[in-house]
PDB file of N, CA and C in Angstrom:
ATOM      1  N   UNK A   1     -53.707 -27.404   4.400  1.00 69.00           N
ATOM      2  CA  UNK A   1     -55.048 -28.123   4.461  1.00 69.00           C
ATOM      3  C   UNK A   1     -56.062 -26.995   4.697  1.00 69.00           C
ATOM      4  N   UNK A   2     -57.173 -27.150   4.001  1.00 75.00           N
ATOM      5  CA  UNK A   2     -58.185 -26.208   4.212  1.00 75.00           C
ATOM      6  C   UNK A   2     -59.387 -26.912   4.983  1.00 75.00           C
ATOM      7  N   UNK A   3     -59.766 -26.114   5.962  1.00 79.00           N
ATOM      8  CA  UNK A   3     -60.864 -26.629   6.731  1.00 79.00           C
ATOM      9  C   UNK A   3     -62.204 -25.722   6.506  1.00 79.00           C
ATOM     10  N   UNK A   4     -63.366 -26.511   6.583  1.00 78.00           N
ATOM     11  CA  UNK A   4     -64.603 -25.713   6.323  1.00 78.00           C
ATOM     12  C   UNK A   4     -65.460 -26.678   5.379  1.00 78.00           C
ATOM     13  N   UNK A   5     -66.821 -26.099   5.144  1.00 76.00           N
ATOM     14  CA  UNK A   5     -67.565 -26.694   4.337  1.00 76.00           C
ATOM     15  C   UNK A   5     -67.323 -26.919   3.036  1.00 76.00           C
ATOM     16  N   UNK A   6     -67.535 -28.043   2.238  1.00 81.00           N
ATOM     17  CA  UNK A   6     -67.293 -28.196   0.862  1.00 81.00           C
ATOM     18  C   UNK A   6     -68.433 -27.513   0.191  1.00 81.00           C
ATOM     19  N   UNK A   7     -69.582 -27.471   0.657  1.00 82.00           N
ATOM     20  CA  UNK A   7     -70.914 -26.852   0.071  1.00 82.00           C
ATOM     21  C   UNK A   7     -71.673 -26.379   1.245  1.00 82.00           C
ATOM     22  N   UNK A   8     -72.589 -25.449   0.941  1.00 82.00           N
ATOM     23  CA  UNK A   8     -73.500 -24.763   1.803  1.00 82.00           C
ATOM     24  C   UNK A   8     -74.831 -25.290   1.637  1.00 82.00           C
ATOM     25  N   UNK A   9     -75.629 -25.358   2.612  1.00 88.00           N
ATOM     26  CA  UNK A   9     -77.025 -25.608   2.519  1.00 88.00           C
ATOM     27  C   UNK A   9     -77.647 -24.145   2.034  1.00 88.00           C
ATOM     28  N   UNK A  10     -78.943 -24.465   1.572  1.00 88.00           N
ATOM     29  CA  UNK A  10     -79.660 -23.277   1.058  1.00 88.00           C
ATOM     30  C   UNK A  10     -79.740 -22.241   2.145  1.00 88.00           C
ATOM     31  N   UNK A  11     -80.022 -22.620   3.446  1.00 89.00           N
ATOM     32  CA  UNK A  11     -80.276 -21.956   4.532  1.00 89.00           C
ATOM     33  C   UNK A  11     -78.987 -21.205   4.880  1.00 89.00           C
ATOM     34  N   UNK A  12     -77.859 -21.806   5.069  1.00 90.00           N
ATOM     35  CA  UNK A  12     -76.549 -21.212   5.306  1.00 90.00           C
ATOM     36  C   UNK A  12     -76.358 -20.110   4.244  1.00 90.00           C
ATOM     37  N   UNK A  13     -76.595 -20.358   2.941  1.00 89.00           N
ATOM     38  CA  UNK A  13     -76.328 -19.442   1.792  1.00 89.00           C
ATOM     39  C   UNK A  13     -77.260 -18.212   2.028  1.00 89.00           C
ATOM     40  N   UNK A  14     -78.490 -18.473   2.271  1.00 89.00           N
ATOM     41  CA  UNK A  14     -79.325 -17.358   2.476  1.00 89.00           C
ATOM     42  C   UNK A  14     -79.082 -16.508   3.600  1.00 89.00           C
ATOM     43  N   UNK A  15     -78.669 -17.237   4.804  1.00 92.00           N
ATOM     44  CA  UNK A  15     -78.167 -16.380   5.927  1.00 92.00           C
ATOM     45  C   UNK A  15     -77.029 -15.588   5.614  1.00 92.00           C
ATOM     46  N   UNK A  16     -76.058 -16.053   4.888  1.00 92.00           N
ATOM     47  CA  UNK A  16     -74.864 -15.269   4.513  1.00 92.00           C
ATOM     48  C   UNK A  16     -75.314 -14.085   3.741  1.00 92.00           C
ATOM     49  N   UNK A  17     -76.090 -14.321   2.654  1.00 93.00           N
ATOM     50  CA  UNK A  17     -76.564 -13.282   1.727  1.00 93.00           C
ATOM     51  C   UNK A  17     -77.236 -12.190   2.431  1.00 93.00           C
ATOM     52  N   UNK A  18     -78.143 -12.675   3.438  1.00 93.00           N
ATOM     53  CA  UNK A  18     -78.851 -11.483   4.049  1.00 93.00           C
ATOM     54  C   UNK A  18     -78.068 -10.774   4.946  1.00 93.00           C
ATOM     55  N   UNK A  19     -77.136 -11.335   5.715  1.00 94.00           N
ATOM     56  CA  UNK A  19     -76.178 -10.633   6.644  1.00 94.00           C
ATOM     57  C   UNK A  19     -75.335  -9.745   5.690  1.00 94.00           C
ATOM     58  N   UNK A  20     -74.996  -9.990   4.616  1.00 94.00           N
ATOM     59  CA  UNK A  20     -74.104  -9.251   3.708  1.00 94.00           C
ATOM     60  C   UNK A  20     -74.895  -8.040   3.343  1.00 94.00           C
ATOM     61  N   UNK A  21     -76.226  -8.210   2.946  1.00 94.00           N
ATOM     62  CA  UNK A  21     -77.174  -7.140   2.532  1.00 94.00           C
ATOM     63  C   UNK A  21     -77.261  -6.138   3.729  1.00 94.00           C
ATOM     64  N   UNK A  22     -77.561  -6.797   4.853  1.00 95.00           N
ATOM     65  CA  UNK A  22     -77.754  -5.782   6.210  1.00 95.00           C
ATOM     66  C   UNK A  22     -76.540  -5.103   6.379  1.00 95.00           C
ATOM     67  N   UNK A  23     -75.305  -5.531   6.406  1.00 96.00           N
ATOM     68  CA  UNK A  23     -74.156  -4.843   6.640  1.00 96.00           C
ATOM     69  C   UNK A  23     -73.940  -3.711   5.652  1.00 96.00           C
ATOM     70  N   UNK A  24     -74.055  -3.970   4.291  1.00 96.00           N
ATOM     71  CA  UNK A  24     -74.038  -2.928   3.282  1.00 96.00           C
ATOM     72  C   UNK A  24     -75.127  -1.808   3.534  1.00 96.00           C
ATOM     73  N   UNK A  25     -76.397  -2.240   3.911  1.00 95.00           N
ATOM     74  CA  UNK A  25     -77.309  -1.202   4.102  1.00 95.00           C
ATOM     75  C   UNK A  25     -76.972  -0.409   5.482  1.00 95.00           C
ATOM     76  N   UNK A  26     -76.654  -0.878   6.370  1.00 96.00           N
ATOM     77  CA  UNK A  26     -76.335  -0.272   7.680  1.00 96.00           C
ATOM     78  C   UNK A  26     -75.004   0.665   7.485  1.00 96.00           C
ATOM     79  N   UNK A  27     -74.101   0.293   6.687  1.00 96.00           N
ATOM     80  CA  UNK A  27     -72.921   1.096   6.550  1.00 96.00           C
ATOM     81  C   UNK A  27     -73.168   2.251   5.462  1.00 96.00           C
ATOM     82  N   UNK A  28     -74.263   2.448   4.926  1.00 96.00           N
ATOM     83  CA  UNK A  28     -74.517   3.428   4.058  1.00 96.00           C
ATOM     84  C   UNK A  28     -75.403   4.427   4.815  1.00 96.00           C
ATOM     85  N   UNK A  29     -74.904   5.347   5.293  1.00 95.00           N
ATOM     86  CA  UNK A  29     -75.725   6.452   6.120  1.00 95.00           C
ATOM     87  C   UNK A  29     -76.702   7.184   5.329  1.00 95.00           C
ATOM     88  N   UNK A  30     -76.584   7.216   3.990  1.00 96.00           N
ATOM     89  CA  UNK A  30     -77.672   7.823   3.056  1.00 96.00           C
ATOM     90  C   UNK A  30     -79.005   7.010   2.919  1.00 96.00           C
ATOM     91  N   UNK A  31     -78.887   5.871   3.425  1.00 95.00           N
ATOM     92  CA  UNK A  31     -80.123   4.867   3.364  1.00 95.00           C
ATOM     93  C   UNK A  31     -81.163   5.329   4.325  1.00 95.00           C
ATOM     94  N   UNK A  32     -82.385   5.030   4.100  1.00 94.00           N
ATOM     95  CA  UNK A  32     -83.501   5.317   4.867  1.00 94.00           C
ATOM     96  C   UNK A  32     -83.227   4.699   6.417  1.00 94.00           C
ATOM     97  N   UNK A  33     -83.414   5.508   7.241  1.00 94.00           N
ATOM     98  CA  UNK A  33     -83.303   5.051   8.677  1.00 94.00           C
ATOM     99  C   UNK A  33     -82.001   4.840   9.240  1.00 94.00           C
ATOM    100  N   UNK A  34     -80.982   5.240   8.415  1.00 96.00           N
ATOM    101  CA  UNK A  34     -79.549   5.018   8.917  1.00 96.00           C
ATOM    102  C   UNK A  34     -78.953   6.277   9.344  1.00 96.00           C
ATOM    103  N   UNK A  35     -79.660   7.400   9.344  1.00 96.00           N
ATOM    104  CA  UNK A  35     -79.203   8.702   9.831  1.00 96.00           C
ATOM    105  C   UNK A  35     -79.371   8.531  11.433  1.00 96.00           C
ATOM    106  N   UNK A  36     -78.445   8.998  12.166  1.00 97.00           N
ATOM    107  CA  UNK A  36     -78.591   9.025  13.673  1.00 97.00           C
ATOM    108  C   UNK A  36     -78.407  10.447  14.270  1.00 97.00           C
ATOM    109  N   UNK A  37     -79.281  10.706  15.218  1.00 97.00           N
ATOM    110  CA  UNK A  37     -79.066  11.974  15.846  1.00 97.00           C
ATOM    111  C   UNK A  37     -78.219  11.802  16.979  1.00 97.00           C
ATOM    112  N   UNK A  38     -77.603  12.902  17.507  1.00 97.00           N
ATOM    113  CA  UNK A  38     -76.787  12.775  18.673  1.00 97.00           C
ATOM    114  C   UNK A  38     -77.443  12.292  19.913  1.00 97.00           C
ATOM    115  N   UNK A  39     -78.815  12.674  20.014  1.00 98.00           N
ATOM    116  CA  UNK A  39     -79.659  12.208  21.192  1.00 98.00           C
ATOM    117  C   UNK A  39     -79.815  10.724  21.141  1.00 98.00           C
ATOM    118  N   UNK A  40     -80.083  10.093  20.016  1.00 97.00           N
ATOM    119  CA  UNK A  40     -80.293   8.609  19.648  1.00 97.00           C
ATOM    120  C   UNK A  40     -79.046   7.956  20.201  1.00 97.00           C
ATOM    121  N   UNK A  41     -77.847   8.453  19.575  1.00 98.00           N
ATOM    122  CA  UNK A  41     -76.573   7.780  20.005  1.00 98.00           C
ATOM    123  C   UNK A  41     -76.251   7.837  21.493  1.00 98.00           C
ATOM    124  N   UNK A  42     -76.562   8.916  22.143  1.00 97.00           N
ATOM    125  CA  UNK A  42     -76.348   9.213  23.581  1.00 97.00           C
ATOM    126  C   UNK A  42     -77.328   8.260  24.392  1.00 97.00           C
ATOM    127  N   UNK A  43     -78.452   8.200  23.966  1.00 97.00           N
ATOM    128  CA  UNK A  43     -79.549   7.358  24.701  1.00 97.00           C
ATOM    129  C   UNK A  43     -79.188   5.876  24.663  1.00 97.00           C
ATOM    130  N   UNK A  44     -78.695   5.432  23.304  1.00 97.00           N
ATOM    131  CA  UNK A  44     -78.291   4.094  23.119  1.00 97.00           C
ATOM    132  C   UNK A  44     -77.052   3.660  23.999  1.00 97.00           C
ATOM    133  N   UNK A  45     -76.103   4.648  23.977  1.00 97.00           N
ATOM    134  CA  UNK A  45     -74.834   4.480  24.854  1.00 97.00           C
ATOM    135  C   UNK A  45     -75.279   4.222  26.274  1.00 97.00           C
ATOM    136  N   UNK A  46     -76.126   5.069  26.824  1.00 96.00           N
ATOM    137  CA  UNK A  46     -76.504   5.008  28.198  1.00 96.00           C
ATOM    138  C   UNK A  46     -77.331   3.855  28.573  1.00 96.00           C
ATOM    139  N   UNK A  47     -77.874   3.132  27.452  1.00 96.00           N
ATOM    140  CA  UNK A  47     -78.681   1.979  27.817  1.00 96.00           C
ATOM    141  C   UNK A  47     -78.061   0.872  28.454  1.00 96.00           C
ATOM    142  N   UNK A  48     -76.665   0.734  28.268  1.00 93.00           N
ATOM    143  CA  UNK A  48     -76.041  -0.385  28.889  1.00 93.00           C
ATOM    144  C   UNK A  48     -74.454  -0.060  29.002  1.00 93.00           C
ATOM    145  N   UNK A  49     -73.714  -0.957  29.714  1.00 93.00           N
ATOM    146  CA  UNK A  49     -72.317  -0.687  29.765  1.00 93.00           C
ATOM    147  C   UNK A  49     -71.562  -1.066  28.446  1.00 93.00           C
ATOM    148  N   UNK A  50     -70.465  -0.335  28.099  1.00 94.00           N
ATOM    149  CA  UNK A  50     -69.678  -0.673  26.901  1.00 94.00           C
ATOM    150  C   UNK A  50     -68.228  -0.871  27.433  1.00 94.00           C
ATOM    151  N   UNK A  51     -67.988  -2.278  27.542  1.00 92.00           N
ATOM    152  CA  UNK A  51     -66.854  -2.479  28.014  1.00 92.00           C
ATOM    153  C   UNK A  51     -65.953  -3.286  26.914  1.00 92.00           C
ATOM    154  N   UNK A  52     -64.730  -3.005  26.617  1.00 82.00           N
ATOM    155  CA  UNK A  52     -63.920  -3.541  25.652  1.00 82.00           C
ATOM    156  C   UNK A  52     -62.759  -4.134  26.193  1.00 82.00           C
ATOM    157  N   UNK A  53     -62.338  -5.312  25.537  1.00 77.00           N
ATOM    158  CA  UNK A  53     -61.116  -6.067  26.050  1.00 77.00           C
ATOM    159  C   UNK A  53     -61.193  -6.498  27.545  1.00 77.00           C
ATOM    160  N   UNK A  54     -60.144  -6.538  28.059  1.00 81.00           N
ATOM    161  CA  UNK A  54     -60.026  -7.098  29.363  1.00 81.00           C
ATOM    162  C   UNK A  54     -60.363  -6.152  30.686  1.00 81.00           C
ATOM    163  N   UNK A  55     -60.570  -4.866  30.104  1.00 76.00           N
ATOM    164  CA  UNK A  55     -60.827  -3.782  31.019  1.00 76.00           C
ATOM    165  C   UNK A  55     -62.305  -4.065  31.756  1.00 76.00           C
ATOM    166  N   UNK A  56     -62.242  -3.592  32.994  1.00 82.00           N
ATOM    167  CA  UNK A  56     -63.482  -3.684  33.744  1.00 82.00           C
ATOM    168  C   UNK A  56     -64.208  -2.386  33.824  1.00 82.00           C
ATOM    169  N   UNK A  57     -63.642  -1.371  33.112  1.00 87.00           N
ATOM    170  CA  UNK A  57     -64.156  -0.033  33.103  1.00 87.00           C
ATOM    171  C   UNK A  57     -65.160   0.091  31.934  1.00 87.00           C
ATOM    172  N   UNK A  58     -66.118   0.931  32.170  1.00 90.00           N
ATOM    173  CA  UNK A  58     -67.060   1.345  31.089  1.00 90.00           C
ATOM    174  C   UNK A  58     -66.370   2.291  30.155  1.00 90.00           C
ATOM    175  N   UNK A  59     -66.363   2.024  28.996  1.00 92.00           N
ATOM    176  CA  UNK A  59     -65.735   3.001  27.914  1.00 92.00           C
ATOM    177  C   UNK A  59     -66.601   4.286  27.799  1.00 92.00           C
ATOM    178  N   UNK A  60     -65.802   5.351  27.465  1.00 93.00           N
ATOM    179  CA  UNK A  60     -66.588   6.586  27.406  1.00 93.00           C
ATOM    180  C   UNK A  60     -67.379   6.503  26.045  1.00 93.00           C
ATOM    181  N   UNK A  61     -68.241   7.545  25.684  1.00 95.00           N
ATOM    182  CA  UNK A  61     -68.952   7.651  24.456  1.00 95.00           C
ATOM    183  C   UNK A  61     -68.032   7.683  23.414  1.00 95.00           C
ATOM    184  N   UNK A  62     -66.947   8.472  23.334  1.00 95.00           N
ATOM    185  CA  UNK A  62     -66.176   8.743  22.234  1.00 95.00           C
ATOM    186  C   UNK A  62     -65.352   7.304  21.761  1.00 95.00           C
ATOM    187  N   UNK A  63     -65.019   6.599  22.926  1.00 93.00           N
ATOM    188  CA  UNK A  63     -64.231   5.357  22.656  1.00 93.00           C
ATOM    189  C   UNK A  63     -65.222   4.257  22.128  1.00 93.00           C
ATOM    190  N   UNK A  64     -66.513   4.205  22.598  1.00 95.00           N
ATOM    191  CA  UNK A  64     -67.482   3.266  22.184  1.00 95.00           C
ATOM    192  C   UNK A  64     -68.288   3.741  20.975  1.00 95.00           C
ATOM    193  N   UNK A  65     -68.041   5.005  20.532  1.00 96.00           N
ATOM    194  CA  UNK A  65     -69.061   5.526  19.398  1.00 96.00           C
ATOM    195  C   UNK A  65     -69.161   4.593  18.249  1.00 96.00           C
ATOM    196  N   UNK A  66     -68.249   4.153  17.696  1.00 96.00           N
ATOM    197  CA  UNK A  66     -68.290   3.242  16.485  1.00 96.00           C
ATOM    198  C   UNK A  66     -69.090   2.031  16.750  1.00 96.00           C
ATOM    199  N   UNK A  67     -68.984   1.317  17.902  1.00 96.00           N
ATOM    200  CA  UNK A  67     -69.771   0.225  18.229  1.00 96.00           C
ATOM    201  C   UNK A  67     -71.131   0.645  18.501  1.00 96.00           C
ATOM    202  N   UNK A  68     -71.351   1.682  19.258  1.00 97.00           N
ATOM    203  CA  UNK A  68     -72.737   2.227  19.615  1.00 97.00           C
ATOM    204  C   UNK A  68     -73.599   2.534  18.338  1.00 97.00           C
ATOM    205  N   UNK A  69     -72.932   3.185  17.397  1.00 97.00           N
ATOM    206  CA  UNK A  69     -73.577   3.449  16.275  1.00 97.00           C
ATOM    207  C   UNK A  69     -73.910   2.415  15.304  1.00 97.00           C
ATOM    208  N   UNK A  70     -72.882   1.374  15.309  1.00 97.00           N
ATOM    209  CA  UNK A  70     -73.285   0.220  14.444  1.00 97.00           C
ATOM    210  C   UNK A  70     -74.419  -0.725  15.088  1.00 97.00           C
ATOM    211  N   UNK A  71     -74.330  -0.913  16.293  1.00 97.00           N
ATOM    212  CA  UNK A  71     -75.433  -1.711  16.982  1.00 97.00           C
ATOM    213  C   UNK A  71     -76.713  -0.892  16.800  1.00 97.00           C
ATOM    214  N   UNK A  72     -76.828   0.474  16.914  1.00 97.00           N
ATOM    215  CA  UNK A  72     -78.131   1.201  16.817  1.00 97.00           C
ATOM    216  C   UNK A  72     -78.587   1.133  15.420  1.00 97.00           C
ATOM    217  N   UNK A  73     -77.630   1.256  14.417  1.00 97.00           N
ATOM    218  CA  UNK A  73     -78.174   1.168  13.031  1.00 97.00           C
ATOM    219  C   UNK A  73     -78.686  -0.254  12.746  1.00 97.00           C
ATOM    220  N   UNK A  74     -77.999  -1.188  13.227  1.00 97.00           N
ATOM    221  CA  UNK A  74     -78.583  -2.609  13.139  1.00 97.00           C
ATOM    222  C   UNK A  74     -79.923  -2.879  13.759  1.00 97.00           C
ATOM    223  N   UNK A  75     -80.033  -2.264  14.842  1.00 97.00           N
ATOM    224  CA  UNK A  75     -81.456  -2.323  15.604  1.00 97.00           C
ATOM    225  C   UNK A  75     -82.484  -1.659  14.764  1.00 97.00           C
ATOM    226  N   UNK A  76     -82.118  -0.556  14.217  1.00 96.00           N
ATOM    227  CA  UNK A  76     -83.084   0.231  13.290  1.00 96.00           C
ATOM    228  C   UNK A  76     -83.450  -0.486  12.139  1.00 96.00           C
ATOM    229  N   UNK A  77     -82.462  -1.137  11.429  1.00 95.00           N
ATOM    230  CA  UNK A  77     -82.629  -2.114  10.325  1.00 95.00           C
ATOM    231  C   UNK A  77     -83.486  -3.146  10.783  1.00 95.00           C
ATOM    232  N   UNK A  78     -83.285  -3.844  11.735  1.00 95.00           N
ATOM    233  CA  UNK A  78     -83.996  -4.999  12.136  1.00 95.00           C
ATOM    234  C   UNK A  78     -85.682  -4.575  12.484  1.00 95.00           C
ATOM    235  N   UNK A  79     -85.748  -3.337  12.968  1.00 94.00           N
ATOM    236  CA  UNK A  79     -87.095  -2.896  13.276  1.00 94.00           C
ATOM    237  C   UNK A  79     -87.718  -2.570  11.961  1.00 94.00           C
ATOM    238  N   UNK A  80     -87.182  -1.984  10.932  1.00 92.00           N
ATOM    239  CA  UNK A  80     -87.573  -1.605   9.668  1.00 92.00           C
ATOM    240  C   UNK A  80     -88.147  -2.925   9.038  1.00 92.00           C
ATOM    241  N   UNK A  81     -87.283  -3.979   8.873  1.00 89.00           N
ATOM    242  CA  UNK A  81     -87.593  -5.301   8.331  1.00 89.00           C
ATOM    243  C   UNK A  81     -88.776  -5.991   8.996  1.00 89.00           C
ATOM    244  N   UNK A  82     -88.853  -5.872  10.377  1.00 89.00           N
ATOM    245  CA  UNK A  82     -89.947  -6.443  11.157  1.00 89.00           C
ATOM    246  C   UNK A  82     -91.298  -5.684  10.741  1.00 89.00           C
ATOM    247  N   UNK A  83     -91.230  -4.393  10.640  1.00 87.00           N
ATOM    248  CA  UNK A  83     -92.337  -3.563  10.279  1.00 87.00           C
ATOM    249  C   UNK A  83     -92.886  -3.928   9.043  1.00 87.00           C
ATOM    250  N   UNK A  84     -92.036  -4.309   8.004  1.00 84.00           N
ATOM    251  CA  UNK A  84     -92.318  -4.606   6.601  1.00 84.00           C
ATOM    252  C   UNK A  84     -92.761  -5.963   6.596  1.00 84.00           C
ATOM    253  N   UNK A  85     -92.303  -6.878   7.409  1.00 81.00           N
ATOM    254  CA  UNK A  85     -92.761  -8.283   7.368  1.00 81.00           C
ATOM    255  C   UNK A  85     -94.252  -8.345   7.923  1.00 81.00           C
ATOM    256  N   UNK A  86     -94.416  -7.595   8.956  1.00 80.00           N
ATOM    257  CA  UNK A  86     -95.944  -7.582   9.582  1.00 80.00           C
ATOM    258  C   UNK A  86     -96.819  -7.050   8.548  1.00 80.00           C
ATOM    259  N   UNK A  87     -96.414  -6.241   7.686  1.00 71.00           N
ATOM    260  CA  UNK A  87     -97.453  -5.691   6.633  1.00 71.00           C
ATOM    261  C   UNK A  87     -97.391  -6.489   5.330  1.00 71.00           C
ATOM    262  N   UNK A  88     -96.689  -7.476   5.315  1.00 70.00           N
ATOM    263  CA  UNK A  88     -96.720  -8.245   4.056  1.00 70.00           C
ATOM    264  C   UNK A  88     -97.175  -9.827   4.277  1.00 70.00           C
ATOM    265  N   UNK A  89     -97.522 -10.299   3.170  1.00 71.00           N
ATOM    266  CA  UNK A  89     -98.094 -11.777   3.226  1.00 71.00           C
ATOM    267  C   UNK A  89     -97.644 -12.504   2.011  1.00 71.00           C
ATOM    268  N   UNK A  90     -97.162 -13.719   2.253  1.00 66.00           N
ATOM    269  CA  UNK A  90     -96.775 -14.482   1.121  1.00 66.00           C
ATOM    270  C   UNK A  90     -97.601 -15.804   1.126  1.00 66.00           C
ATOM    271  N   UNK A  91     -98.109 -16.085  -0.084  1.00 73.00           N
ATOM    272  CA  UNK A  91     -99.121 -17.126  -0.180  1.00 73.00           C
ATOM    273  C   UNK A  91     -98.233 -18.271  -0.895  1.00 73.00           C
ATOM    274  N   UNK A  92     -98.626 -19.481  -0.530  1.00 73.00           N
ATOM    275  CA  UNK A  92     -97.868 -20.537  -1.255  1.00 73.00           C
ATOM    276  C   UNK A  92     -96.887 -21.299  -0.232  1.00 73.00           C
ATOM    277  N   UNK A  93     -96.325 -22.314  -0.769  1.00 76.00           N
ATOM    278  CA  UNK A  93     -95.373 -23.066   0.001  1.00 76.00           C
ATOM    279  C   UNK A  93     -93.983 -22.564   0.126  1.00 76.00           C
ATOM    280  N   UNK A  94     -93.342 -22.654   1.180  1.00 72.00           N
ATOM    281  CA  UNK A  94     -91.881 -22.310   1.233  1.00 72.00           C
ATOM    282  C   UNK A  94     -90.936 -23.032   0.254  1.00 72.00           C
ATOM    283  N   UNK A  95     -91.360 -24.330   0.106  1.00 76.00           N
ATOM    284  CA  UNK A  95     -90.571 -25.173  -0.811  1.00 76.00           C
ATOM    285  C   UNK A  95     -90.563 -24.495  -2.375  1.00 76.00           C
ATOM    286  N   UNK A  96     -91.751 -24.074  -2.834  1.00 76.00           N
ATOM    287  CA  UNK A  96     -92.039 -23.299  -4.108  1.00 76.00           C
ATOM    288  C   UNK A  96     -91.222 -22.064  -4.009  1.00 76.00           C
ATOM    289  N   UNK A  97     -91.336 -21.300  -2.981  1.00 72.00           N
ATOM    290  CA  UNK A  97     -90.521 -20.037  -2.708  1.00 72.00           C
ATOM    291  C   UNK A  97     -89.100 -20.185  -2.991  1.00 72.00           C
ATOM    292  N   UNK A  98     -88.487 -21.243  -2.150  1.00 71.00           N
ATOM    293  CA  UNK A  98     -87.143 -21.668  -2.333  1.00 71.00           C
ATOM    294  C   UNK A  98     -86.736 -22.021  -3.703  1.00 71.00           C
ATOM    295  N   UNK A  99     -87.514 -22.860  -4.363  1.00 72.00           N
ATOM    296  CA  UNK A  99     -87.283 -23.256  -5.787  1.00 72.00           C
ATOM    297  C   UNK A  99     -87.167 -22.034  -6.662  1.00 72.00           C
ATOM    298  N   UNK A 100     -88.157 -21.293  -6.476  1.00 67.00           N
ATOM    299  CA  UNK A 100     -88.212 -20.042  -7.398  1.00 67.00           C
ATOM    300  C   UNK A 100     -86.962 -19.106  -7.100  1.00 67.00           C
ATOM    301  N   UNK A 101     -86.446 -18.934  -5.889  1.00 68.00           N
ATOM    302  CA  UNK A 101     -85.396 -18.213  -5.546  1.00 68.00           C
ATOM    303  C   UNK A 101     -84.210 -18.793  -6.126  1.00 68.00           C
ATOM    304  N   UNK A 102     -83.978 -20.066  -5.986  1.00 68.00           N
ATOM    305  CA  UNK A 102     -82.698 -20.753  -6.388  1.00 68.00           C
ATOM    306  C   UNK A 102     -82.642 -20.675  -8.052  1.00 68.00           C
ATOM    307  N   UNK A 103     -83.805 -20.663  -8.684  1.00 68.00           N
ATOM    308  CA  UNK A 103     -83.836 -20.697 -10.110  1.00 68.00           C
ATOM    309  C   UNK A 103     -83.346 -19.321 -10.552  1.00 68.00           C
ATOM    310  N   UNK A 104     -83.809 -18.153  -9.816  1.00 63.00           N
ATOM    311  CA  UNK A 104     -83.486 -16.921 -10.190  1.00 63.00           C
ATOM    312  C   UNK A 104     -82.169 -16.279  -9.736  1.00 63.00           C
ATOM    313  N   UNK A 105     -81.525 -17.088  -8.878  1.00 62.00           N
ATOM    314  CA  UNK A 105     -80.201 -16.500  -8.422  1.00 62.00           C
ATOM    315  C   UNK A 105     -78.974 -17.087  -9.210  1.00 62.00           C
ATOM    316  N   UNK A 106     -79.263 -18.077  -9.949  1.00 50.00           N
ATOM    317  CA  UNK A 106     -78.220 -18.720 -10.722  1.00 50.00           C
ATOM    318  C   UNK A 106     -77.920 -18.065 -12.030  1.00 50.00           C
TER     319      UNK A 106
END
């Protein structure tokens, strides 16, 4: 027996596509903004505790490095998107935008 949705709403589909694009972008360190300095990594690591599994101990930087870098790249990506959104303007109704988008992705 298979569990799950038989079909997805446009919003669920859009969320899935956007998260996939974000993941691909963030995993490609040659992309704009995805290069990290050791100072950035260290500063982000020191910004909070990094606890994995059932341990109550804070993981050292080398243990947490993959998670630290992934989170830092995602934050940088989100910041870039926010900056670009603030500088752009879309005119018209979202219904028309959605209809245009659906028409062009099929």
